[in-house]
PDB file of N, CA and C in Angstrom:
ATOM      1  N   LYS A   1     194.732  -2.820 -35.364  1.00 55.00           N
ATOM      2  CA  LYS A   1     194.057  -2.850 -36.638  1.00 55.00           C
ATOM      3  C   LYS A   1     193.512  -1.416 -36.971  1.00 55.00           C
ATOM      4  N   HIS A   2     193.908  -1.016 -38.170  1.00 63.00           N
ATOM      5  CA  HIS A   2     193.420   0.356 -38.570  1.00 63.00           C
ATOM      6  C   HIS A   2     191.946   0.457 -38.811  1.00 63.00           C
ATOM      7  N   ASP A   3     191.432   1.650 -38.709  1.00 75.00           N
ATOM      8  CA  ASP A   3     190.068   1.843 -39.101  1.00 75.00           C
ATOM      9  C   ASP A   3     189.956   1.488 -40.580  1.00 75.00           C
ATOM     10  N   GLU A   4     188.811   0.869 -40.987  1.00 80.00           N
ATOM     11  CA  GLU A   4     188.730   0.385 -42.345  1.00 80.00           C
ATOM     12  C   GLU A   4     188.810   1.493 -43.419  1.00 80.00           C
ATOM     13  N   ASN A   5     188.558   2.668 -43.004  1.00 80.00           N
ATOM     14  CA  ASN A   5     188.666   3.818 -43.965  1.00 80.00           C
ATOM     15  C   ASN A   5     190.026   4.477 -43.999  1.00 80.00           C
ATOM     16  N   TYR A   6     190.957   4.031 -43.106  1.00 82.00           N
ATOM     17  CA  TYR A   6     192.228   4.657 -43.018  1.00 82.00           C
ATOM     18  C   TYR A   6     193.083   4.171 -44.163  1.00 82.00           C
ATOM     19  N   MET A   7     193.802   5.070 -44.832  1.00 78.00           N
ATOM     20  CA  MET A   7     194.768   4.712 -45.872  1.00 78.00           C
ATOM     21  C   MET A   7     195.996   5.633 -45.716  1.00 78.00           C
ATOM     22  N   PRO A   8     197.172   4.989 -45.609  1.00 85.00           N
ATOM     23  CA  PRO A   8     198.406   5.736 -45.546  1.00 85.00           C
ATOM     24  C   PRO A   8     198.589   6.545 -46.810  1.00 85.00           C
ATOM     25  N   PRO A   9     199.264   7.693 -46.839  1.00 89.00           N
ATOM     26  CA  PRO A   9     199.467   8.466 -47.999  1.00 89.00           C
ATOM     27  C   PRO A   9     200.040   7.698 -49.182  1.00 89.00           C
ATOM     28  N   GLU A  10     200.964   6.792 -48.904  1.00 92.00           N
ATOM     29  CA  GLU A  10     201.555   5.992 -49.971  1.00 92.00           C
ATOM     30  C   GLU A  10     200.602   5.054 -50.605  1.00 92.00           C
ATOM     31  N   VAL A  11     199.717   4.556 -49.805  1.00 88.00           N
ATOM     32  CA  VAL A  11     198.633   3.676 -50.348  1.00 88.00           C
ATOM     33  C   VAL A  11     197.693   4.476 -51.223  1.00 88.00           C
ATOM     34  N   THR A  12     197.343   5.641 -50.718  1.00 89.00           N
ATOM     35  CA  THR A  12     196.438   6.516 -51.498  1.00 89.00           C
ATOM     36  C   THR A  12     197.094   6.897 -52.834  1.00 89.00           C
ATOM     37  N   GLN A  13     198.381   7.200 -52.779  1.00 91.00           N
ATOM     38  CA  GLN A  13     199.115   7.539 -54.028  1.00 91.00           C
ATOM     39  C   GLN A  13     199.158   6.366 -54.959  1.00 91.00           C
ATOM     40  N   ALA A  14     199.418   5.198 -54.396  1.00 90.00           N
ATOM     41  CA  ALA A  14     199.448   4.002 -55.285  1.00 90.00           C
ATOM     42  C   ALA A  14     198.055   3.746 -55.951  1.00 90.00           C
ATOM     43  N   LEU A  15     197.031   3.953 -55.216  1.00 87.00           N
ATOM     44  CA  LEU A  15     195.732   3.770 -55.774  1.00 87.00           C
ATOM     45  C   LEU A  15     195.430   4.859 -56.830  1.00 87.00           C
ATOM     46  N   ASP A  16     195.921   6.021 -56.621  1.00 89.00           N
ATOM     47  CA  ASP A  16     195.695   7.101 -57.629  1.00 89.00           C
ATOM     48  C   ASP A  16     196.462   6.726 -58.862  1.00 89.00           C
ATOM     49  N   ASP A  17     197.655   6.260 -58.734  1.00 88.00           N
ATOM     50  CA  ASP A  17     198.461   5.873 -59.934  1.00 88.00           C
ATOM     51  C   ASP A  17     197.780   4.693 -60.662  1.00 88.00           C
ATOM     52  N   ALA A  18     197.309   3.751 -59.888  1.00 86.00           N
ATOM     53  CA  ALA A  18     196.669   2.581 -60.531  1.00 86.00           C
ATOM     54  C   ALA A  18     195.415   2.955 -61.184  1.00 86.00           C
ATOM     55  N   ARG A  19     194.631   3.804 -60.551  1.00 82.00           N
ATOM     56  CA  ARG A  19     193.357   4.238 -61.127  1.00 82.00           C
ATOM     57  C   ARG A  19     193.606   5.095 -62.411  1.00 82.00           C
ATOM     58  N   ALA A  20     194.640   5.942 -62.339  1.00 81.00           N
ATOM     59  CA  ALA A  20     194.885   6.737 -63.556  1.00 81.00           C
ATOM     60  C   ALA A  20     195.346   5.829 -64.696  1.00 81.00           C
ATOM     61  N   ALA A  21     196.082   4.788 -64.418  1.00 78.00           N
ATOM     62  CA  ALA A  21     196.518   3.784 -65.423  1.00 78.00           C
ATOM     63  C   ALA A  21     195.304   3.021 -65.960  1.00 78.00           C
ATOM     64  N   SER A  22     194.402   2.688 -65.014  1.00 75.00           N
ATOM     65  CA  SER A  22     193.239   1.884 -65.482  1.00 75.00           C
ATOM     66  C   SER A  22     192.308   2.705 -66.318  1.00 75.00           C
ATOM     67  N   LEU A  23     192.280   4.009 -66.087  1.00 65.00           N
ATOM     68  CA  LEU A  23     191.414   4.869 -66.862  1.00 65.00           C
ATOM     69  C   LEU A  23     191.812   4.975 -68.299  1.00 65.00           C
ATOM     70  N   VAL A  24     193.094   4.673 -68.578  1.00 61.00           N
ATOM     71  CA  VAL A  24     193.560   4.684 -69.882  1.00 61.00           C
ATOM     72  C   VAL A  24     192.898   3.600 -70.748  1.00 61.00           C
ATOM     73  N   THR A  25     192.577   2.488 -70.135  1.00 58.00           N
ATOM     74  CA  THR A  25     192.022   1.335 -70.817  1.00 58.00           C
ATOM     75  C   THR A  25     190.589   1.083 -70.476  1.00 58.00           C
ATOM     76  N   GLN A  26     190.055   1.683 -69.394  1.00 54.00           N
ATOM     77  CA  GLN A  26     188.716   1.468 -68.998  1.00 54.00           C
ATOM     78  C   GLN A  26     187.870   2.717 -69.131  1.00 54.00           C
ATOM     79  N   SER A  27     186.555   2.575 -68.940  1.00 54.00           N
ATOM     80  CA  SER A  27     185.629   3.730 -69.014  1.00 54.00           C
ATOM     81  C   SER A  27     185.898   4.663 -67.817  1.00 54.00           C
ATOM     82  N   PRO A  28     185.592   5.955 -67.947  1.00 52.00           N
ATOM     83  CA  PRO A  28     185.888   6.956 -66.962  1.00 52.00           C
ATOM     84  C   PRO A  28     185.103   6.603 -65.638  1.00 52.00           C
ATOM     85  N   ASN A  29     183.986   5.831 -65.807  1.00 53.00           N
ATOM     86  CA  ASN A  29     183.208   5.484 -64.615  1.00 53.00           C
ATOM     87  C   ASN A  29     183.850   4.300 -63.821  1.00 53.00           C
ATOM     88  N   ALA A  30     184.879   3.727 -64.314  1.00 50.00           N
ATOM     89  CA  ALA A  30     185.498   2.559 -63.620  1.00 50.00           C
ATOM     90  C   ALA A  30     185.905   2.966 -62.155  1.00 50.00           C
ATOM     91  N   GLU A  31     186.437   4.178 -62.013  1.00 51.00           N
ATOM     92  CA  GLU A  31     186.922   4.525 -60.665  1.00 51.00           C
ATOM     93  C   GLU A  31     185.726   4.632 -59.697  1.00 51.00           C
ATOM     94  N   ASN A  32     184.598   5.037 -60.146  1.00 51.00           N
ATOM     95  CA  ASN A  32     183.425   5.111 -59.269  1.00 51.00           C
ATOM     96  C   ASN A  32     182.910   3.688 -58.921  1.00 51.00           C
ATOM     97  N   THR A  33     183.059   2.720 -59.806  1.00 53.00           N
ATOM     98  CA  THR A  33     182.710   1.425 -59.574  1.00 53.00           C
ATOM     99  C   THR A  33     183.621   0.764 -58.570  1.00 53.00           C
ATOM    100  N   LEU A  34     184.939   0.984 -58.739  1.00 53.00           N
ATOM    101  CA  LEU A  34     185.918   0.374 -57.914  1.00 53.00           C
ATOM    102  C   LEU A  34     186.024   1.006 -56.512  1.00 53.00           C
ATOM    103  N   MET A  35     186.016   2.352 -56.486  1.00 52.00           N
ATOM    104  CA  MET A  35     186.239   3.065 -55.229  1.00 52.00           C
ATOM    105  C   MET A  35     185.105   4.137 -55.028  1.00 52.00           C
ATOM    106  N   PRO A  36     183.897   3.715 -54.704  1.00 49.00           N
ATOM    107  CA  PRO A  36     182.826   4.650 -54.517  1.00 49.00           C
ATOM    108  C   PRO A  36     183.053   5.702 -53.506  1.00 49.00           C
ATOM    109  N   THR A  37     183.925   5.448 -52.552  1.00 52.00           N
ATOM    110  CA  THR A  37     184.145   6.484 -51.446  1.00 52.00           C
ATOM    111  C   THR A  37     185.382   7.303 -51.710  1.00 52.00           C
ATOM    112  N   GLN A  38     186.182   6.960 -52.700  1.00 49.00           N
ATOM    113  CA  GLN A  38     187.462   7.679 -52.841  1.00 49.00           C
ATOM    114  C   GLN A  38     187.190   9.147 -53.140  1.00 49.00           C
ATOM    115  N   SER A  39     186.182   9.485 -53.939  1.00 49.00           N
ATOM    116  CA  SER A  39     185.960  10.911 -54.290  1.00 49.00           C
ATOM    117  C   SER A  39     185.584  11.669 -53.031  1.00 49.00           C
ATOM    118  N   GLU A  40     184.900  11.046 -52.099  1.00 51.00           N
ATOM    119  CA  GLU A  40     184.498  11.685 -50.846  1.00 51.00           C
ATOM    120  C   GLU A  40     185.663  11.954 -49.968  1.00 51.00           C
ATOM    121  N   THR A  41     186.594  11.003 -49.873  1.00 51.00           N
ATOM    122  CA  THR A  41     187.704  11.070 -48.931  1.00 51.00           C
ATOM    123  C   THR A  41     188.827  12.063 -49.522  1.00 51.00           C
ATOM    124  N   SER A  42     188.829  12.273 -50.847  1.00 51.00           N
ATOM    125  CA  SER A  42     189.841  13.106 -51.398  1.00 51.00           C
ATOM    126  C   SER A  42     189.519  14.607 -51.407  1.00 51.00           C
ATOM    127  N   LYS A  43     188.297  14.953 -51.041  1.00 49.00           N
ATOM    128  CA  LYS A  43     187.886  16.337 -51.032  1.00 49.00           C
ATOM    129  C   LYS A  43     188.461  17.125 -49.825  1.00 49.00           C
TER     130      LYS A  43
END
């Protein structure tokens, strides 16, 4: 079992694509609501 914070690069890319697509139809804050830790792990 992976650590709960582990994400393979392809999964991270898929999330980035999905989040970018969702931002087209949702508020810019939607990514913070869905993935509060994503901004921390991407730095």
